[in-house]
Coordinates of C-alpha atoms in Angstrom, one line a residue:
X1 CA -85.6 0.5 -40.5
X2 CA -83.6 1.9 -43.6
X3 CA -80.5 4.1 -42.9
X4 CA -79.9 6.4 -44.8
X5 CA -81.0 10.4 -45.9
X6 CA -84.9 10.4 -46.6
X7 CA -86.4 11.8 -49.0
X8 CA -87.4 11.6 -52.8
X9 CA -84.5 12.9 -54.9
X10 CA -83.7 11.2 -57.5
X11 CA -79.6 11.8 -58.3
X12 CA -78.2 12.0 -54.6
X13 CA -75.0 14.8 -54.6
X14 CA -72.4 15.0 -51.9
X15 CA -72.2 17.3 -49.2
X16 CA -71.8 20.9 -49.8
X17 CA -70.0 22.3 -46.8
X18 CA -70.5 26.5 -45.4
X19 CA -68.7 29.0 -46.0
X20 CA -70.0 30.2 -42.9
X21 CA -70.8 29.4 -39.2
X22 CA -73.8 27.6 -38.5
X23 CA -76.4 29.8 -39.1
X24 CA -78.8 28.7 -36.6
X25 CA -82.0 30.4 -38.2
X26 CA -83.2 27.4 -39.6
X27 CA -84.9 25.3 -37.2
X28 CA -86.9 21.4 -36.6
X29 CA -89.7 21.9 -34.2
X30 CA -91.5 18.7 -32.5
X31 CA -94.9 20.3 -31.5
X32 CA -96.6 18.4 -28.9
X33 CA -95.8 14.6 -30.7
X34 CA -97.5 11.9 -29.1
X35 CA -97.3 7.6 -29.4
X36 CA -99.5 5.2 -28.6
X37 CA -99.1 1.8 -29.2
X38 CA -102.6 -0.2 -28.6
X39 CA -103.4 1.0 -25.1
X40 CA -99.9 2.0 -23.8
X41 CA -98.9 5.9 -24.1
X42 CA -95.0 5.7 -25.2
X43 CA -94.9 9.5 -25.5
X44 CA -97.0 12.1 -25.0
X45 CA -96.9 16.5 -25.0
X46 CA -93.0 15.9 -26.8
X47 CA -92.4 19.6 -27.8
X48 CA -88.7 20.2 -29.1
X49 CA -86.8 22.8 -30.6
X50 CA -83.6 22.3 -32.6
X51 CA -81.5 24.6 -34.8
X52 CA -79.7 24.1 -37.9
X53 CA -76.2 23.5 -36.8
X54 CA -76.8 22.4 -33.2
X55 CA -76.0 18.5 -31.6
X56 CA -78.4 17.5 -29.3
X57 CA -78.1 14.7 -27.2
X58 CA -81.0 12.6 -26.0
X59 CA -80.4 10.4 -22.5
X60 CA -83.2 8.9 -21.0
X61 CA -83.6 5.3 -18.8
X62 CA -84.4 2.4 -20.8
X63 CA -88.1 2.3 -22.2
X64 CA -88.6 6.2 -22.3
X65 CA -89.2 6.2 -25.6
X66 CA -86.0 7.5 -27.5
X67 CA -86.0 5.5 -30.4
X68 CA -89.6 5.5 -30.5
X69 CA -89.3 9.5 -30.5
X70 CA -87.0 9.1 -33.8
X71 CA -88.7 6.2 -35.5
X72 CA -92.2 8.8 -35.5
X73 CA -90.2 11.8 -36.7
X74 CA -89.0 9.8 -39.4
X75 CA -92.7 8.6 -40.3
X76 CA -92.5 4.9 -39.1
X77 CA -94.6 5.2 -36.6
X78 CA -98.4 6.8 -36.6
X79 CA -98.4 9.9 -34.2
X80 CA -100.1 13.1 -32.9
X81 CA -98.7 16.3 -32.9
X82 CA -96.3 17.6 -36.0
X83 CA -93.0 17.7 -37.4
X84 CA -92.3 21.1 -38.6
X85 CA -88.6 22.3 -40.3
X86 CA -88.7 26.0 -40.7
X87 CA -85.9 26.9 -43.6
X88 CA -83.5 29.9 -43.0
X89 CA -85.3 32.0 -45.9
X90 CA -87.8 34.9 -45.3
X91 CA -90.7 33.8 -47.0
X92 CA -89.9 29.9 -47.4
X93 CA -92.7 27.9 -46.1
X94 CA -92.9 25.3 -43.8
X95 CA -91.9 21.5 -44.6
X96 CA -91.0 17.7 -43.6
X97 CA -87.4 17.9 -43.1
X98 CA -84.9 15.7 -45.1
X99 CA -83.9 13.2 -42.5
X100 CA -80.8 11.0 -42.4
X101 CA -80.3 7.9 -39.9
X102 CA -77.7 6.3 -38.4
X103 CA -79.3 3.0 -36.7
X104 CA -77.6 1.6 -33.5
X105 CA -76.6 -1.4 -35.7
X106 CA -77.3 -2.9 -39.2
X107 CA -79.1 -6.2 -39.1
X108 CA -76.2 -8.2 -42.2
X109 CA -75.1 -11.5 -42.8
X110 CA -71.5 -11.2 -41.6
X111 CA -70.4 -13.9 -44.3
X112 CA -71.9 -11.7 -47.3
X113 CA -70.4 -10.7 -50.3
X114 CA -71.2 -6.9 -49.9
X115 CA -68.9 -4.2 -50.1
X116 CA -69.3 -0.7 -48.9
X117 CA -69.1 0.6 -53.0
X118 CA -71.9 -2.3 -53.3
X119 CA -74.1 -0.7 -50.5
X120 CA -73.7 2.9 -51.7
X121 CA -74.8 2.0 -55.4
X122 CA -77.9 0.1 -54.3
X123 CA -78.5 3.1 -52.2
X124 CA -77.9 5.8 -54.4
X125 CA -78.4 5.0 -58.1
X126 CA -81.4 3.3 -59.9
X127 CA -79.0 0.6 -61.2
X128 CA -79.3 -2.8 -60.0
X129 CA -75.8 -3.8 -58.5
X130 CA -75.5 -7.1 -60.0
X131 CA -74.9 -4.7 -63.3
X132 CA -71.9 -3.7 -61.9
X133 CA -71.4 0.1 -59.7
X134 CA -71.6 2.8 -61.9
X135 CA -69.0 5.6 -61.7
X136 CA -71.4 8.5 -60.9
X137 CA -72.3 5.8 -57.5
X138 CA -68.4 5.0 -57.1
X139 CA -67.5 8.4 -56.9
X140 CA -70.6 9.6 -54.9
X141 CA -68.9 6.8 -52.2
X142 CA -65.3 8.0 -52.5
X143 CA -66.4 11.5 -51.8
X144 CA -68.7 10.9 -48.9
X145 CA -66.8 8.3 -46.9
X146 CA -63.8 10.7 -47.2
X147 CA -66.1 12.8 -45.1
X148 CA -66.4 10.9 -42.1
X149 CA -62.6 9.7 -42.3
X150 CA -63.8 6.0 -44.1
X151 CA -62.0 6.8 -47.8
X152 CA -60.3 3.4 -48.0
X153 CA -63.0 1.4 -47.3
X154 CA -64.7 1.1 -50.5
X155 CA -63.7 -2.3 -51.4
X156 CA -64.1 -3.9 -47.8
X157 CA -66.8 -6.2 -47.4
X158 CA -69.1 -5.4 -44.4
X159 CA -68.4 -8.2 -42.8
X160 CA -64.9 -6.9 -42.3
X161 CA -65.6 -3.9 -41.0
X162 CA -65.2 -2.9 -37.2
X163 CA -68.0 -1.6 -35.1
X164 CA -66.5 1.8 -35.7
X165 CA -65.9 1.6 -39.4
X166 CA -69.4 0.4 -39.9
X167 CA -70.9 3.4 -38.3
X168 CA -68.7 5.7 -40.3
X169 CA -69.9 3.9 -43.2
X170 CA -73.5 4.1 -42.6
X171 CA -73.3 7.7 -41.6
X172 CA -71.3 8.2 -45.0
X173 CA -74.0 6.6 -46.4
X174 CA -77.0 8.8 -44.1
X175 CA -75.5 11.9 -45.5
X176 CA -76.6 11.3 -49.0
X177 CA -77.8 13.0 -50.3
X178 CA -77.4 16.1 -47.3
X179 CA -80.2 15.6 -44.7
X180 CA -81.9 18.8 -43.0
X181 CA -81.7 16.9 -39.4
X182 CA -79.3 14.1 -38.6
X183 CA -80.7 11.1 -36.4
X184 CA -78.4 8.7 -34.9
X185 CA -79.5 6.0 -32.5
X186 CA -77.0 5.2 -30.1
X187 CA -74.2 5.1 -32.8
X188 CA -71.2 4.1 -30.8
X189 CA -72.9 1.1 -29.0
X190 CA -70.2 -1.5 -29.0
X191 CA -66.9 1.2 -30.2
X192 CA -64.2 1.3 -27.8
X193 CA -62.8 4.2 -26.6
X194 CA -60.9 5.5 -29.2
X195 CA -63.6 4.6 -31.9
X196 CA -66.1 6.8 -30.0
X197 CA -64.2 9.6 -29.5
X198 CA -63.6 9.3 -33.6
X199 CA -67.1 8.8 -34.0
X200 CA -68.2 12.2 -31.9
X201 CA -65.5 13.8 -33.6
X202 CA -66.3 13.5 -37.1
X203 CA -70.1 14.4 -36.5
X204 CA -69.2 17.3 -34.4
X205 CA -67.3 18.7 -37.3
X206 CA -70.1 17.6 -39.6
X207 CA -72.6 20.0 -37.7
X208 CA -71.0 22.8 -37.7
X209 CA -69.6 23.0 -41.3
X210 CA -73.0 21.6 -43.1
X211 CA -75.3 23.3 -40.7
X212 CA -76.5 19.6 -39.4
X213 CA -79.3 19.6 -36.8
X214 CA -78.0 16.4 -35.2
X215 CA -80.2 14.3 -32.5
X216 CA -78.6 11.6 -31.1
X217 CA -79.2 8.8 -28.7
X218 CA -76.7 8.1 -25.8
X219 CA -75.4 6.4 -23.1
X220 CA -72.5 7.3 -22.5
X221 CA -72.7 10.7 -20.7
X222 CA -69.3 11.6 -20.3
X223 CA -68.5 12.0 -24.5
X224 CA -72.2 13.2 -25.1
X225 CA -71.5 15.7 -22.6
X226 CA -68.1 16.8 -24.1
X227 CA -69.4 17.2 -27.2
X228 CA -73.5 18.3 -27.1
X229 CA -74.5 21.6 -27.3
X230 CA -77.5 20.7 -25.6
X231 CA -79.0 17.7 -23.9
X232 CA -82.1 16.3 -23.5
X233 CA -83.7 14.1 -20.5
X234 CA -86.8 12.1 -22.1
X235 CA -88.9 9.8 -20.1
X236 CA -92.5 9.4 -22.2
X237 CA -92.0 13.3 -22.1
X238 CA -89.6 15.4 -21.9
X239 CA -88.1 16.5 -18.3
X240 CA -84.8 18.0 -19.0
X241 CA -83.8 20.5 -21.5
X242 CA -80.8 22.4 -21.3
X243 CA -76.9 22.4 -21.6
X244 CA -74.9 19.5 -20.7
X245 CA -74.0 20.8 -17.3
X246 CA -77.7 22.0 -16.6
X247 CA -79.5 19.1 -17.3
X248 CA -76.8 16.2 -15.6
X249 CA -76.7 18.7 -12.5
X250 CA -80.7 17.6 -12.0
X251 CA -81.6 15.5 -9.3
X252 CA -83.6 13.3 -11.1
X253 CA -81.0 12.6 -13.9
X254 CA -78.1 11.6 -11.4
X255 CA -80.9 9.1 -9.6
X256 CA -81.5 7.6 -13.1
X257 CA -78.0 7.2 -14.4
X258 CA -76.5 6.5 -10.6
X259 CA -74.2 9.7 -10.7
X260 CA -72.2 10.9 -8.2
X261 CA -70.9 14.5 -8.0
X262 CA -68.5 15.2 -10.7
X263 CA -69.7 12.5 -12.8
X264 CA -70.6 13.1 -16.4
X265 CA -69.7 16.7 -16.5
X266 CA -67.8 17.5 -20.0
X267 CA -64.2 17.3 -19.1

């Protein structure tokens, strides 16, 4: 699966951050998605609302169909139902969404030659690398991994990156050019600690200043819950929908996760 923003622009720009709040009138609507894979049902009747602006957080047990849910809004998958984004304008019509992704980890060879200015040329520009990075493509990368607290990393191959910086680099790298809706599948899997607080930092920021509709994948309920301004329980449909408090407070989501009172409650 490619990371990166989708779409078919030509001359990706950096972000442009808000002036203002996030709006919220602008909206991403799942309406009643479905996945079927020969004769298994992996999702079925998904119906999902998310403003510009707004972090979600998707938990769910193991095989309930959360990547799945992101590979078919992103077009990978065949599906039923639609993926509608509704733009803040009176009078704008309906669309696909421009959609960045963050995958839970980049398939590399960890001895290659690559560096993060490297990835963001062959990413960016229609200019094969081995030509040498362009200064519209270095400078696109300067700017953008300055977003997400990466500026320094230009030079570094990937190889040498941590888990952490390799996720700030590849959501650098997701934001160009500036998506409609964020996707990020389980993007801290492997951080420590302090590299996923970073992490949920950065794209909490993100959201609110480039009105971002962020979905992400999680497991770790305690920094999603901190964080999310809504949460999600998906298990081949969705269960749960709420705030963080609401939807951990369910009886059916402390069974799955093995909660105990108090547990994964935003601190």
């Amino acid at each position: 699966m490619r990371a990166g923003a989708m779409n078919n622009e030509s001359e990706p720009s950096p972000l442009q951050p808000s002036t203002a709040p996030a709006c919220g009138a602008c909206c991403t609507r799942i309406v009643d998605l479905g996945v079927k894979i020969g004769p298994t049902t992996i999702l079925e009747h998904v119906h999902l609302h998310m403003h510009c602006g707004q972090l979600t957080t998707l938990i769910g047990p193991n095989g309930a169909g959360k990547t799945t849910l992101l590979r078919a809004m992103m077009g990978e998958l065949p599906h039923t139902g639609e993926l509608r984004f509704i733009p803040m304008h009176k009078g704008s019509r309906e669309k696909r969404p421009r959609i960045g992704y963050v995958p839970q980890k980049l398939d590399m060879d960890a001895l290659s030659p690559i560096t993060v200015r490297d990835l963001f040329a062959g990413a960016t520009v229609r200019r094969p690398v081995w030509l040498g990075v362009s200064r519209q493509a270095s400078q696109i990368a300067d700017s953008q991994l300055a977003l997400v607290g990466a500026d320094g990393l230009q030079n570094k191959k990937l190889g040498q990156l941590s888990c952490g910086q390799l996720q700030r680099v590849m959501l650098a790298l997701a934001l160009t050019p500036t998506p409609e809706i964020l996707l990020l599948d389980e993007p801290v899997s492997g951080m420590d600690q302090a590299g996923i607080l970073l992490f949920y930092q950065v794209v909490s920021r993100l959201r609110r200043d480039y009105d971002l509709s962020v979905l992400l994948i999680s497991h770790d309920l305690g920094a999603a819950a901190r964080f999310a301004d809504r949460m999600v329980f998906l298990n081949r449909t969705i269960l749960h929908d709420g705030t963080p408090s609401e939807v951990l407070s369910q009886p059916l989501v402390r069974q799955t996760f093995g909660l105990n009172y108090g547990e994964g409650a935003a601190s």
